[in-house]
Amino acid sequence: MMKQLTGQIQIPPHNLEAEREVLGSVLLDNLVLLQTQAIITVADFYKEAHRIIYQTMCELLDKNNPIDLLTLPEAIRAKGELENIGGSAYLYGLIENLVTSAFTTHHAKIIKKQSIRRQLLQAAYNIQILADDESLTTEEALNQAEQNVFKIALKQTSNGHQGVYQGIDIIDRELFGDDAHRERAGIKTYFMDIDDKVGMLPNHSIVAVAGFTGEGKTALIDSIILRFIKETGRPVFKWSGEMSLEDCTLRYVCMEAKLDSTKVLAGKLSKEEIARYHFIKKAVADMPIIIDTTGAITVIEFKSKVRRLKLKYPDLGFVVIDNLPLMNHEGKSPPEGYRNTMVSLRAFVEEIGIPHFIATQYSYQIRKKENRMPQNDDIIYGSAVIQNSTHIWHIFNRKEDFPAMKRIRFGKQRYAPTGIITMTWLEQYTTFKDYIQGEGYD
């Protein structure tokens, strides 16, 4: 039953006539059920009897059985629900005076709209309870309130009754279909060797990129941002705890224009470099990169920002945290704070369905040693990162490597084998590119 706001008597929004029209139309033409399934679910019906009828119709369709005035009452009777819906007479009444199923989609949309309004009223009630709960901090109450509304805004039709063959069809379209379908399965970095090793990063991925200071972990993520946007046109959100908006922007311009940022800041550019800077800055200005530089952000504040951005940019490609140690980790001790943050982020990524790249660093007790292979346990408070990340990438050098070489070790990959690849590192431009042996960077 719909909860009531204090001081109000609220009849939940509904349209029983539209519900009857949809159910009756399915009895007239079973195929219209496929149209309604793209719009509504069982939970969208207001009347319990209608929920039972619609659920049973979906089950009959899934078994390739006809839906008529013989099969439907029998199937409902087998559940022990026939009398609860009003008996066979109620089912006969659904098609009485109904001559066409042509308006089924229109009526299904009415049902959906009324369902959303009921959900909003329920969310309003829940938010009132949160506002009155003095055991919650203001941040916690706001976060939970946003979740209540956000789930309604992003909720998509889910057909729990579908058979496995329909799931296979979805997978085929996502993994082997055109680019539009593949986008829904996850993202690529558009770096040749990374994508060959990793494949596609699913939408619920958390990629931890670890390295010592100056090794280029943030630069690698920034390089991925630029390539991803140029290939897809989709926006990316980056939280930076150590660089200002101006610093981030200058880095992107220098990366794209192949300019040394120290020369830019020192005013030592040639005329040709100045012209290149002004030409490239226009292209960078048009890139959908959203940057937030809130200092010591909490995970609750961070999630709130991402939710709002997802509503504003439904095709948000991925999210970046730069970097994890600079977030405000709430806990009785640093290890507990890190664990709380990572557990919360893992649940959030599952909720919102957007890949997250997280820059992090090694423990202060770990010293950079020549030719030492980085390990997952080297990461600061590593257990929290290891347990809650789907991927862990390490950036490092070997003693024998040329200056323009960087190694990436895939220390954890939930969906692919681990291993090491080589990339070209253009330090003066703080950017990465695919490694091609003999290209001249050796």
Short mmCIF file of C-alpha atoms in Angstrom, two decimals:
data_model
loop_
_atom_site.label_atom_id
_atom_site.label_comp_id
_atom_site.label_asym_id
_atom_site.label_seq_id
_atom_site.Cartn_x
_atom_site.Cartn_y
_atom_site.Cartn_z
CA MET A 1 0.00 0.00 0.00
CA MET A 2 1.22 3.48 -0.82
CA LYS A 3 2.66 5.28 2.19
CA GLN A 4 1.22 8.71 3.00
CA LEU A 5 3.07 11.94 3.56
CA THR A 6 2.44 13.54 6.94
CA GLY A 7 -0.73 15.61 6.92
CA GLN A 8 -1.91 14.31 3.56
CA ILE A 9 -4.38 11.69 2.38
CA GLN A 10 -3.07 10.57 -0.98
CA ILE A 11 -4.81 8.24 -3.41
CA PRO A 12 -1.96 6.74 -5.44
CA PRO A 13 -1.99 7.71 -9.13
CA HIS A 14 -3.43 4.96 -11.32
CA ASN A 15 -5.61 4.30 -14.34
CA LEU A 16 -7.54 1.06 -14.03
CA GLU A 17 -9.21 1.52 -17.40
CA ALA A 18 -5.84 1.64 -19.16
CA GLU A 19 -4.77 -1.49 -17.31
CA ARG A 20 -7.93 -3.32 -18.39
CA GLU A 21 -7.45 -2.14 -21.99
CA VAL A 22 -3.90 -3.57 -22.10
CA LEU A 23 -4.93 -6.92 -20.63
CA GLY A 24 -7.92 -7.18 -22.92
CA SER A 25 -5.82 -6.29 -25.97
CA VAL A 26 -3.43 -9.16 -25.20
CA LEU A 27 -6.36 -11.55 -25.16
CA LEU A 28 -7.44 -10.23 -28.57
CA ASP A 29 -3.94 -10.33 -30.06
CA ASN A 30 -1.19 -12.16 -28.18
CA LEU A 31 1.58 -10.45 -30.16
CA VAL A 32 0.84 -7.04 -28.62
CA LEU A 33 2.26 -8.41 -25.37
CA LEU A 34 5.72 -8.07 -26.94
CA GLN A 35 5.05 -4.36 -27.45
CA THR A 36 3.94 -3.83 -23.87
CA GLN A 37 6.99 -5.65 -22.46
CA ALA A 38 9.19 -2.94 -23.94
CA ILE A 39 7.30 -0.34 -21.88
CA ILE A 40 5.95 -1.84 -18.66
CA THR A 41 6.59 -4.59 -16.14
CA VAL A 42 4.31 -6.45 -13.77
CA ALA A 43 5.15 -3.99 -10.99
CA ASP A 44 3.78 -1.09 -13.03
CA PHE A 45 0.18 -2.31 -12.64
CA TYR A 46 -1.67 -0.76 -9.72
CA LYS A 47 -4.33 -3.40 -9.13
CA GLU A 48 -3.05 -6.66 -7.67
CA ALA A 49 -5.41 -8.74 -9.79
CA HIS A 50 -4.01 -7.09 -12.91
CA ARG A 51 -0.47 -7.88 -11.80
CA ILE A 52 -1.38 -11.55 -11.45
CA ILE A 53 -3.05 -11.61 -14.87
CA TYR A 54 -0.19 -9.84 -16.65
CA GLN A 55 2.46 -12.02 -15.00
CA THR A 56 0.61 -15.15 -16.08
CA MET A 57 0.27 -13.84 -19.63
CA CYS A 58 4.03 -13.29 -19.78
CA GLU A 59 4.67 -16.81 -18.52
CA LEU A 60 2.37 -18.33 -21.15
CA LEU A 61 4.06 -16.34 -23.89
CA ASP A 62 7.49 -17.40 -22.70
CA LYS A 63 6.43 -21.03 -23.04
CA ASN A 64 5.02 -20.34 -26.53
CA ASN A 65 1.52 -21.17 -25.31
CA PRO A 66 -1.54 -19.29 -26.55
CA ILE A 67 -3.11 -16.69 -24.28
CA ASP A 68 -6.87 -17.00 -24.45
CA LEU A 69 -9.96 -17.47 -22.30
CA LEU A 70 -9.18 -21.17 -21.92
CA THR A 71 -5.45 -21.20 -21.17
CA LEU A 72 -5.30 -18.03 -19.06
CA PRO A 73 -7.86 -18.94 -16.37
CA GLU A 74 -6.39 -22.45 -16.14
CA ALA A 75 -2.89 -21.09 -15.61
CA ILE A 76 -4.12 -18.66 -12.96
CA ARG A 77 -6.15 -21.43 -11.29
CA ALA A 78 -3.00 -23.57 -11.12
CA LYS A 79 -1.46 -20.82 -9.00
CA GLY A 80 -4.46 -20.77 -6.67
CA GLU A 81 -5.20 -17.16 -7.65
CA LEU A 82 -8.30 -17.43 -9.86
CA GLU A 83 -10.77 -16.45 -7.16
CA ASN A 84 -8.50 -13.62 -6.03
CA ILE A 85 -8.72 -11.94 -9.42
CA GLY A 86 -12.51 -12.26 -9.64
CA GLY A 87 -12.76 -15.61 -11.39
CA SER A 88 -13.16 -16.38 -15.09
CA ALA A 89 -15.96 -13.85 -15.32
CA TYR A 90 -13.48 -11.02 -14.71
CA LEU A 91 -11.27 -12.26 -17.56
CA TYR A 92 -14.28 -12.42 -19.90
CA GLY A 93 -15.10 -8.86 -18.91
CA LEU A 94 -11.69 -7.65 -20.11
CA ILE A 95 -12.64 -8.12 -23.75
CA GLU A 96 -16.27 -7.15 -23.43
CA ASN A 97 -16.89 -4.18 -25.76
CA LEU A 98 -13.20 -4.17 -26.78
CA VAL A 99 -12.99 -4.25 -30.57
CA THR A 100 -9.34 -3.42 -31.32
CA SER A 101 -5.85 -3.69 -29.85
CA ALA A 102 -4.52 -0.77 -31.91
CA PHE A 103 -4.10 1.52 -28.90
CA THR A 104 -2.24 -0.93 -26.67
CA THR A 105 1.08 0.96 -26.74
CA HIS A 106 -0.67 4.22 -25.84
CA HIS A 107 -2.40 2.60 -22.86
CA ALA A 108 0.84 0.92 -21.74
CA LYS A 109 2.54 4.33 -21.65
CA ILE A 110 -0.28 5.66 -19.47
CA ILE A 111 0.27 2.78 -17.05
CA LYS A 112 4.01 3.52 -16.98
CA LYS A 113 3.50 7.22 -16.26
CA GLN A 114 1.15 6.48 -13.38
CA SER A 115 3.60 3.92 -12.01
CA ILE A 116 6.43 6.48 -12.03
CA ARG A 117 4.23 8.97 -10.22
CA ARG A 118 3.49 6.36 -7.53
CA GLN A 119 7.20 5.65 -7.18
CA LEU A 120 7.90 9.36 -6.80
CA LEU A 121 5.33 9.63 -4.03
CA GLN A 122 6.91 6.64 -2.28
CA ALA A 123 10.34 8.25 -2.67
CA ALA A 124 8.98 11.49 -1.18
CA TYR A 125 7.73 9.54 1.82
CA ASN A 126 11.10 7.81 2.20
CA ILE A 127 12.90 11.16 1.99
CA GLN A 128 10.64 12.57 4.71
CA ILE A 129 11.63 9.66 6.94
CA LEU A 130 15.32 10.32 6.19
CA ALA A 131 14.90 14.02 7.04
CA ASP A 132 13.42 13.10 10.42
CA ASP A 133 16.13 10.52 11.22
CA GLU A 134 18.58 12.36 13.46
CA SER A 135 20.89 9.32 13.61
CA LEU A 136 21.98 10.11 10.03
CA THR A 137 24.42 12.84 9.12
CA THR A 138 23.22 15.42 6.62
CA GLU A 139 25.50 13.90 3.98
CA GLU A 140 24.16 10.38 4.59
CA ALA A 141 20.55 11.56 4.45
CA LEU A 142 21.19 13.50 1.22
CA ASN A 143 22.95 10.54 -0.38
CA GLN A 144 20.11 8.15 0.43
CA ALA A 145 17.53 10.71 -0.72
CA GLU A 146 19.31 11.06 -4.07
CA GLN A 147 19.40 7.29 -4.42
CA ASN A 148 15.63 7.12 -3.98
CA VAL A 149 15.01 9.49 -6.89
CA PHE A 150 17.95 8.35 -9.01
CA LYS A 151 16.76 4.74 -9.12
CA ILE A 152 13.43 5.88 -10.52
CA ALA A 153 15.07 8.08 -13.15
CA LEU A 154 17.39 5.34 -14.41
CA LYS A 155 15.10 2.37 -14.01
CA GLN A 156 14.73 0.52 -17.29
CA THR A 157 12.25 -2.12 -18.22
CA SER A 158 13.43 -5.52 -17.03
CA ASN A 159 11.72 -8.65 -18.25
CA GLY A 160 12.39 -11.19 -15.54
CA HIS A 161 10.31 -13.79 -17.37
CA GLN A 162 12.57 -13.92 -20.43
CA GLY A 163 14.03 -17.23 -21.48
CA VAL A 164 17.73 -17.99 -21.91
CA TYR A 165 17.41 -17.83 -25.68
CA GLN A 166 16.49 -14.15 -25.33
CA GLY A 167 19.54 -13.58 -23.16
CA ILE A 168 21.71 -15.16 -25.85
CA ASP A 169 20.22 -12.76 -28.38
CA ILE A 170 21.12 -9.77 -26.17
CA ILE A 171 24.68 -11.03 -25.67
CA ASP A 172 25.11 -11.61 -29.40
CA ARG A 173 24.04 -8.05 -30.17
CA GLU A 174 26.26 -6.57 -27.45
CA LEU A 175 29.40 -8.57 -28.19
CA PHE A 176 29.13 -9.20 -31.92
CA GLY A 177 26.70 -6.54 -33.14
CA ASP A 178 27.31 -3.04 -34.39
CA ASP A 179 29.09 -0.36 -32.37
CA ALA A 180 25.84 1.05 -30.93
CA HIS A 181 25.00 -2.30 -29.35
CA ARG A 182 28.57 -2.97 -28.19
CA GLU A 183 28.68 0.37 -26.36
CA ARG A 184 26.08 -0.97 -23.93
CA ALA A 185 28.37 -3.87 -22.96
CA GLY A 186 31.32 -1.72 -21.91
CA ILE A 187 34.13 0.47 -23.21
CA LYS A 188 37.48 0.18 -24.99
CA THR A 189 40.59 2.29 -24.35
CA TYR A 190 41.42 2.50 -28.07
CA PHE A 191 45.03 1.65 -27.30
CA MET A 192 45.85 -1.35 -29.46
CA ASP A 193 47.88 -3.46 -27.02
CA ILE A 194 45.71 -2.68 -24.01
CA ASP A 195 42.52 -3.65 -25.84
CA ASP A 196 44.16 -6.79 -27.25
CA LYS A 197 45.07 -7.83 -23.71
CA VAL A 198 42.01 -6.60 -21.83
CA GLY A 199 39.25 -6.80 -24.42
CA MET A 200 36.24 -4.69 -23.51
CA LEU A 201 35.94 -3.23 -20.01
CA PRO A 202 32.41 -4.09 -18.78
CA ASN A 203 30.28 -1.26 -17.46
CA HIS A 204 30.72 -2.42 -13.85
CA SER A 205 34.54 -2.35 -14.03
CA ILE A 206 36.81 -0.71 -11.47
CA VAL A 207 40.30 -0.30 -12.95
CA ALA A 208 42.97 0.58 -10.38
CA VAL A 209 46.05 2.10 -12.06
CA ALA A 210 49.05 2.01 -9.70
CA GLY A 211 52.54 3.44 -9.91
CA PHE A 212 55.20 5.45 -8.10
CA THR A 213 55.04 9.23 -8.26
CA GLY A 214 56.16 10.39 -11.69
CA GLU A 215 55.66 7.01 -13.37
CA GLY A 216 52.72 8.28 -15.41
CA LYS A 217 49.66 6.59 -13.91
CA THR A 218 47.52 9.71 -14.25
CA ALA A 219 49.00 10.45 -17.67
CA LEU A 220 47.96 6.99 -18.86
CA ILE A 221 44.38 7.59 -17.75
CA ASP A 222 44.42 11.05 -19.36
CA SER A 223 45.70 9.49 -22.59
CA ILE A 224 42.81 7.04 -22.48
CA ILE A 225 40.36 9.91 -21.88
CA LEU A 226 41.51 11.77 -24.99
CA ARG A 227 41.49 8.70 -27.23
CA PHE A 228 38.14 7.55 -25.96
CA ILE A 229 36.48 10.91 -26.57
CA LYS A 230 37.97 11.28 -30.04
CA GLU A 231 36.73 7.80 -30.99
CA THR A 232 33.28 7.90 -29.40
CA GLY A 233 32.35 11.53 -28.67
CA ARG A 234 31.02 10.43 -25.28
CA PRO A 235 31.66 12.55 -22.17
CA VAL A 236 34.03 11.59 -19.35
CA PHE A 237 34.01 12.80 -15.74
CA LYS A 238 37.26 13.27 -13.84
CA TRP A 239 37.68 14.12 -10.18
CA SER A 240 41.15 15.50 -9.52
CA GLY A 241 42.38 15.89 -5.97
CA GLU A 242 45.81 17.25 -6.87
CA MET A 243 45.45 19.29 -10.08
CA SER A 244 43.41 22.44 -10.67
CA LEU A 245 41.05 22.91 -13.58
CA GLU A 246 43.72 25.06 -15.27
CA ASP A 247 46.40 22.40 -14.76
CA CYS A 248 44.20 19.65 -16.17
CA THR A 249 43.22 21.75 -19.16
CA LEU A 250 46.80 22.75 -19.94
CA ARG A 251 47.86 19.11 -19.77
CA TYR A 252 45.21 18.10 -22.32
CA VAL A 253 46.19 20.90 -24.70
CA CYS A 254 49.90 20.00 -24.41
CA MET A 255 49.17 16.31 -24.88
CA GLU A 256 47.17 16.96 -28.03
CA ALA A 257 49.48 19.67 -29.44
CA LYS A 258 52.67 17.77 -28.53
CA LEU A 259 53.98 20.69 -26.51
CA ASP A 260 56.31 20.68 -23.51
CA SER A 261 54.26 22.22 -20.69
CA THR A 262 57.38 23.61 -18.99
CA LYS A 263 58.14 25.62 -22.15
CA VAL A 264 54.52 26.80 -22.28
CA LEU A 265 54.63 28.03 -18.69
CA ALA A 266 58.03 29.63 -19.19
CA GLY A 267 56.86 31.46 -22.31
CA LYS A 268 59.55 29.84 -24.48
CA LEU A 269 57.44 28.55 -27.34
CA SER A 270 58.42 29.12 -30.95
CA LYS A 271 56.02 30.87 -33.32
CA GLU A 272 55.09 27.51 -34.81
CA GLU A 273 54.41 26.08 -31.33
CA ILE A 274 52.30 29.10 -30.37
CA ALA A 275 50.22 28.68 -33.51
CA ARG A 276 49.83 24.96 -32.75
CA TYR A 277 48.74 25.74 -29.19
CA HIS A 278 45.98 28.14 -30.32
CA PHE A 279 44.79 25.71 -32.99
CA ILE A 280 44.61 22.69 -30.67
CA LYS A 281 43.06 24.54 -27.71
CA LYS A 282 39.88 25.04 -29.74
CA ALA A 283 39.55 21.30 -30.32
CA VAL A 284 40.23 20.55 -26.64
CA ALA A 285 37.64 23.16 -25.58
CA ASP A 286 35.01 21.20 -27.51
CA MET A 287 35.85 17.90 -25.81
CA PRO A 288 33.18 16.73 -23.32
CA ILE A 289 35.56 16.39 -20.36
CA ILE A 290 33.90 17.31 -17.05
CA ILE A 291 36.42 18.12 -14.32
CA ASP A 292 35.79 18.49 -10.59
CA THR A 293 38.54 19.65 -8.24
CA THR A 294 36.70 19.56 -4.89
CA GLY A 295 39.37 18.99 -2.25
CA ALA A 296 39.29 15.92 0.01
CA ILE A 297 35.99 14.75 -1.41
CA THR A 298 34.08 12.06 0.48
CA VAL A 299 32.73 9.02 -1.30
CA ILE A 300 29.18 10.20 -0.56
CA GLU A 301 29.86 13.58 -2.19
CA PHE A 302 31.53 11.87 -5.13
CA LYS A 303 28.63 9.49 -5.76
CA SER A 304 26.17 12.37 -5.59
CA LYS A 305 28.09 14.24 -8.30
CA VAL A 306 28.24 11.21 -10.58
CA ARG A 307 24.52 10.50 -10.21
CA ARG A 308 23.66 14.04 -11.25
CA LEU A 309 26.04 13.87 -14.20
CA LYS A 310 24.53 10.57 -15.31
CA LEU A 311 21.12 12.23 -15.42
CA LYS A 312 22.52 15.17 -17.40
CA TYR A 313 24.71 13.00 -19.68
CA PRO A 314 23.02 9.59 -20.12
CA ASP A 315 25.87 8.41 -22.38
CA LEU A 316 28.59 9.20 -19.81
CA GLY A 317 31.50 6.99 -20.89
CA PHE A 318 33.54 6.48 -17.75
CA VAL A 319 34.62 8.14 -14.50
CA VAL A 320 38.10 8.89 -13.16
CA ILE A 321 39.29 9.26 -9.57
CA ASP A 322 42.70 11.00 -9.40
CA ASN A 323 43.77 9.87 -7.04
CA LEU A 324 42.46 7.51 -4.41
CA PRO A 325 44.76 8.52 -1.48
CA LEU A 326 43.52 12.13 -1.78
CA MET A 327 39.88 11.29 -1.12
CA ASN A 328 38.46 11.82 2.36
CA HIS A 329 38.29 8.25 3.67
CA GLU A 330 35.87 7.99 6.56
CA GLY A 331 36.78 5.36 9.14
CA LYS A 332 38.33 4.80 12.54
CA SER A 333 41.71 4.10 10.93
CA PRO A 334 43.25 4.60 7.45
CA PRO A 335 42.89 0.90 6.49
CA GLU A 336 39.23 0.93 7.57
CA GLY A 337 38.66 4.20 5.71
CA TYR A 338 40.12 2.80 2.49
CA ARG A 339 38.08 -0.37 2.85
CA ASN A 340 34.88 1.59 3.42
CA THR A 341 35.58 3.78 0.38
CA MET A 342 36.35 0.88 -1.96
CA VAL A 343 33.39 -1.23 -0.81
CA SER A 344 31.10 1.76 -1.31
CA LEU A 345 32.57 2.45 -4.78
CA ARG A 346 32.19 -1.18 -5.84
CA ALA A 347 28.50 -1.16 -4.90
CA PHE A 348 28.06 2.21 -6.60
CA VAL A 349 29.61 1.06 -9.88
CA GLU A 350 27.24 -1.91 -9.91
CA GLU A 351 24.34 0.49 -9.30
CA ILE A 352 25.20 3.10 -11.91
CA GLY A 353 26.80 0.91 -14.57
CA ILE A 354 29.71 3.21 -15.52
CA PRO A 355 33.36 2.02 -15.54
CA HIS A 356 35.66 3.77 -13.06
CA PHE A 357 39.41 4.33 -13.43
CA ILE A 358 41.13 4.92 -10.09
CA ALA A 359 44.70 6.24 -9.88
CA THR A 360 46.49 5.04 -6.77
CA GLN A 361 50.01 4.64 -5.48
CA TYR A 362 52.25 2.23 -3.65
CA SER A 363 52.68 2.04 0.10
CA TYR A 364 55.16 4.50 1.57
CA GLN A 365 57.13 1.53 2.92
CA ILE A 366 57.74 0.27 -0.63
CA ARG A 367 60.84 1.77 -2.24
CA LYS A 368 61.39 1.84 -5.97
CA LYS A 369 63.94 -0.83 -6.83
CA GLU A 370 65.50 -1.52 -10.18
CA ASN A 371 63.94 -4.44 -12.04
CA ARG A 372 61.56 -5.26 -9.22
CA MET A 373 58.23 -6.44 -10.56
CA PRO A 374 55.39 -4.48 -8.90
CA GLN A 375 52.91 -6.57 -6.95
CA ASN A 376 49.28 -5.97 -6.06
CA ASP A 377 50.19 -6.02 -2.37
CA ASP A 378 52.51 -3.05 -2.93
CA ILE A 379 49.51 -0.74 -3.32
CA ILE A 380 48.76 1.46 -0.33
CA TYR A 381 46.24 -0.42 1.83
CA GLY A 382 46.28 -2.92 -1.00
CA SER A 383 43.74 -5.43 0.32
CA ALA A 384 40.90 -2.92 -0.07
CA VAL A 385 41.90 -2.20 -3.68
CA ILE A 386 42.58 -5.84 -4.56
CA GLN A 387 39.28 -7.13 -3.21
CA ASN A 388 37.08 -4.46 -4.77
CA SER A 389 38.72 -3.78 -8.14
CA THR A 390 37.99 -5.82 -11.26
CA HIS A 391 41.32 -4.81 -12.83
CA ILE A 392 44.71 -3.71 -11.45
CA TRP A 393 47.28 -2.18 -13.79
CA HIS A 394 50.86 -1.40 -12.70
CA ILE A 395 53.10 1.10 -14.54
CA PHE A 396 56.85 0.52 -14.20
CA ASN A 397 60.26 0.45 -15.92
CA ARG A 398 62.96 -2.16 -16.18
CA LYS A 399 66.64 -1.33 -15.95
CA GLU A 400 67.23 -2.24 -19.57
CA ASP A 401 64.30 -0.19 -20.87
CA PHE A 402 64.81 2.86 -23.04
CA PRO A 403 63.60 6.16 -21.52
CA ALA A 404 60.64 6.26 -23.91
CA MET A 405 59.38 2.85 -22.79
CA LYS A 406 56.91 2.02 -20.06
CA ARG A 407 55.66 -1.37 -19.01
CA ILE A 408 52.11 -2.07 -17.92
CA ARG A 409 51.61 -5.16 -15.84
CA PHE A 410 48.05 -6.43 -15.59
CA GLY A 411 48.11 -7.67 -12.02
CA LYS A 412 44.43 -8.54 -11.88
CA GLN A 413 41.94 -9.05 -14.64
CA ARG A 414 38.58 -10.53 -13.83
CA TYR A 415 37.75 -11.29 -17.45
CA ALA A 416 41.15 -11.79 -19.11
CA PRO A 417 44.61 -13.27 -18.40
CA THR A 418 47.29 -11.25 -16.64
CA GLY A 419 50.52 -10.25 -18.35
CA ILE A 420 52.76 -7.36 -19.42
CA ILE A 421 52.71 -5.00 -22.40
CA THR A 422 55.02 -2.23 -23.53
CA MET A 423 53.91 1.31 -24.35
CA THR A 424 55.66 4.39 -25.69
CA TRP A 425 56.01 7.16 -23.08
CA LEU A 426 56.50 10.71 -24.36
CA GLU A 427 57.57 12.29 -21.09
CA GLN A 428 57.91 15.85 -22.37
CA TYR A 429 54.26 15.72 -23.46
CA THR A 430 53.10 13.53 -20.51
CA THR A 431 51.33 11.22 -22.93
CA PHE A 432 51.30 7.59 -23.98
CA LYS A 433 50.96 6.00 -27.39
CA ASP A 434 50.96 2.48 -28.79
CA TYR A 435 54.43 0.98 -28.83
CA ILE A 436 55.81 0.14 -32.27
CA GLN A 437 59.29 -1.35 -32.16
CA GLY A 438 61.80 0.46 -34.33
CA GLU A 439 59.59 3.52 -34.69
CA GLY A 440 62.35 5.78 -33.48
CA TYR A 441 61.48 6.13 -29.80
CA ASP A 442 64.04 3.48 -28.79
#
